[in-house]
CSV table of C-alpha atoms in Angstrom, one decimal:
chain,number,residue,atom,x,y,z
A,27,MET,CA,5.8,16.4,-16.0
A,28,ASP,CA,7.3,18.3,-18.9
A,29,THR,CA,4.7,17.7,-21.7
A,30,ALA,CA,6.8,19.4,-24.3
A,31,LYS,CA,8.2,16.0,-25.4
A,32,ALA,CA,7.8,12.3,-24.8
A,33,PRO,CA,9.9,10.9,-21.9
A,34,GLY,CA,12.8,8.8,-23.2
A,35,ARG,CA,11.2,7.4,-26.4
A,36,ASN,CA,8.3,7.9,-28.8
A,37,VAL,CA,5.0,6.8,-27.5
A,38,ARG,CA,2.8,4.9,-29.9
A,39,LEU,CA,-0.9,5.8,-29.3
A,40,LEU,CA,-4.1,4.4,-30.8
A,41,ILE,CA,-7.2,6.6,-30.6
A,42,VAL,CA,-10.5,5.0,-31.2
A,43,ASP,CA,-13.3,7.5,-31.6
A,44,ASP,CA,-16.1,7.9,-34.1
A,45,GLU,CA,-16.0,11.6,-33.9
A,46,THR,CA,-13.6,12.1,-36.7
A,47,GLY,CA,-12.9,15.7,-36.2
A,48,PHE,CA,-12.1,15.1,-32.5
A,49,ALA,CA,-9.8,12.2,-33.3
A,50,GLU,CA,-8.0,14.0,-36.1
A,51,VAL,CA,-7.3,17.1,-33.9
A,52,LEU,CA,-6.2,14.9,-31.1
A,53,CYS,CA,-3.8,13.0,-33.3
A,54,LYS,CA,-2.3,16.2,-34.7
A,55,ARG,CA,-1.8,17.7,-31.3
A,56,MET,CA,-0.3,14.5,-30.0
A,57,ARG,CA,2.1,14.3,-32.9
A,58,ARG,CA,3.3,17.9,-32.2
A,59,ARG,CA,4.3,16.7,-28.7
A,60,GLY,CA,6.3,13.7,-30.0
A,61,VAL,CA,3.6,11.1,-29.8
A,62,GLU,CA,3.1,8.7,-32.8
A,63,ALA,CA,-0.7,8.7,-32.9
A,64,ALA,CA,-3.1,6.7,-35.2
A,65,SER,CA,-6.8,6.8,-35.1
A,66,ALA,CA,-9.7,4.4,-35.9
A,67,GLU,CA,-13.3,5.4,-36.3
A,68,SER,CA,-14.7,2.0,-35.3
A,69,GLY,CA,-13.9,-1.1,-33.3
A,70,ASP,CA,-13.3,-3.1,-36.5
A,71,GLU,CA,-10.9,-0.6,-37.8
A,72,ALA,CA,-9.1,-0.5,-34.4
A,73,VAL,CA,-8.7,-4.3,-34.3
A,74,ARG,CA,-7.2,-4.2,-37.9
A,75,LEU,CA,-4.7,-1.6,-36.8
A,76,LEU,CA,-3.8,-3.5,-33.7
A,77,ARG,CA,-3.3,-6.6,-35.7
A,78,ARG,CA,-0.8,-4.8,-38.0
A,79,GLU,CA,1.0,-2.6,-35.4
A,80,GLU,CA,2.0,-2.5,-31.8
A,81,PHE,CA,0.8,0.5,-29.6
A,82,ASP,CA,2.0,1.5,-26.2
A,83,VAL,CA,-1.4,3.0,-25.1
A,84,ALA,CA,-4.9,3.0,-26.5
A,85,ILE,CA,-7.6,5.7,-25.8
A,86,VAL,CA,-11.0,4.3,-26.5
A,87,ASP,CA,-14.3,6.3,-26.6
A,88,LEU,CA,-17.0,4.4,-24.7
A,89,LYS,CA,-19.9,5.2,-27.1
A,90,LEU,CA,-19.3,4.1,-30.7
A,91,GLN,CA,-21.4,2.7,-33.5
A,92,GLY,CA,-21.3,-1.0,-33.9
A,93,MET,CA,-18.7,-2.4,-31.4
A,94,ASN,CA,-18.9,-0.2,-28.2
A,95,GLY,CA,-15.9,0.8,-26.1
A,96,ILE,CA,-16.4,-2.0,-23.6
A,97,GLU,CA,-16.4,-4.6,-26.4
A,98,ILE,CA,-13.3,-3.1,-27.8
A,99,LEU,CA,-11.6,-3.1,-24.4
A,100,LYS,CA,-12.4,-6.9,-24.1
A,101,VAL,CA,-10.9,-7.6,-27.5
A,102,PHE,CA,-7.8,-5.4,-26.8
A,103,ARG,CA,-7.3,-7.3,-23.4
A,104,LEU,CA,-7.1,-10.6,-25.5
A,105,MET,CA,-5.0,-9.2,-28.3
A,106,ALA,CA,-2.5,-7.1,-26.3
A,107,PRO,CA,-3.0,-7.7,-22.6
A,108,GLU,CA,0.1,-5.6,-21.8
A,109,MET,CA,-1.3,-2.5,-23.6
A,110,PRO,CA,-2.9,0.0,-21.3
A,111,VAL,CA,-6.4,1.1,-22.4
A,112,LEU,CA,-7.7,4.5,-21.2
A,113,MET,CA,-11.5,4.8,-21.6
A,114,LEU,CA,-12.8,8.3,-22.6
A,115,THR,CA,-16.4,9.3,-22.8
A,116,GLY,CA,-18.8,12.1,-22.8
A,117,HIS,CA,-21.8,9.9,-21.9
A,118,GLY,CA,-20.5,7.6,-19.2
A,119,SER,CA,-22.0,6.4,-16.0
A,120,GLU,CA,-20.7,5.2,-12.7
A,121,GLU,CA,-21.7,1.6,-13.7
A,122,ALA,CA,-19.8,1.8,-17.1
A,123,ARG,CA,-16.7,3.2,-15.3
A,124,ASP,CA,-16.9,0.4,-12.8
A,125,GLU,CA,-17.2,-2.3,-15.6
A,126,CYS,CA,-14.3,-0.8,-17.5
A,127,ILE,CA,-12.1,-0.9,-14.5
A,128,LYS,CA,-13.1,-4.4,-13.7
A,129,LEU,CA,-12.3,-5.5,-17.2
A,130,GLY,CA,-8.8,-4.0,-17.0
A,131,ALA,CA,-9.0,-0.4,-18.2
A,132,ALA,CA,-6.1,1.6,-17.0
A,133,GLY,CA,-8.3,4.6,-16.5
A,134,TYR,CA,-11.6,6.3,-17.3
A,135,LEU,CA,-11.8,10.0,-18.2
A,136,SER,CA,-14.8,12.1,-19.0
A,137,LYS,CA,-15.0,14.5,-22.1
A,138,PRO,CA,-14.3,17.3,-22.3
A,139,VAL,CA,-10.8,16.5,-21.0
A,140,GLU,CA,-7.9,18.9,-20.9
A,141,PHE,CA,-5.4,18.0,-23.6
A,142,ASP,CA,-2.4,18.2,-21.3
A,143,ARG,CA,-4.1,15.9,-18.8
A,144,LEU,CA,-4.7,13.3,-21.6
A,145,LEU,CA,-1.2,13.7,-22.8
A,146,ASP,CA,0.3,13.2,-19.3
A,147,LYS,CA,-1.9,10.2,-18.7
A,148,ALA,CA,-0.7,8.6,-22.0
A,149,PHE,CA,3.0,9.2,-21.0
A,150,GLU,CA,2.4,7.9,-17.6
A,151,LEU,CA,0.7,4.7,-18.9
A,152,SER,CA,3.4,4.2,-21.5
A,153,ALA,CA,6.2,4.7,-18.8
A,154,GLY,CA,4.4,2.2,-16.6
A,155,ARG,CA,4.4,-0.3,-19.4
A,156,GLU,CA,8.1,0.3,-20.0
A,157,ARG,CA,8.9,-0.7,-16.4
A,158,ALA,CA,6.7,-3.8,-16.5
């Protein structure tokens, strides 16, 4: 896939990660590629954003302070069941991956992840949502 620009339309992406520097850099890089990216540092902040705005795809870190990624996934499935949620973690396990997939995660990637792979996955999930 040509990752130079979003296929067909802007992709609206929500990034939930308590590593502020990582989330900010990821948002900036996504925006340079035509993705409308917003970030939240906590589950509570992510839920507030999702109440106010619609997103095509969410990328959620598994390990967060307070509400963890699995809890956020459960809430997102209730709030926006059509929105694909991609889990991203640096501290995951096979059991956590299996639970996330069982709960409806669209994918599960380990940090560090290549930016282009993450971008391609966001475009792929957004395109899949468009067809649905």
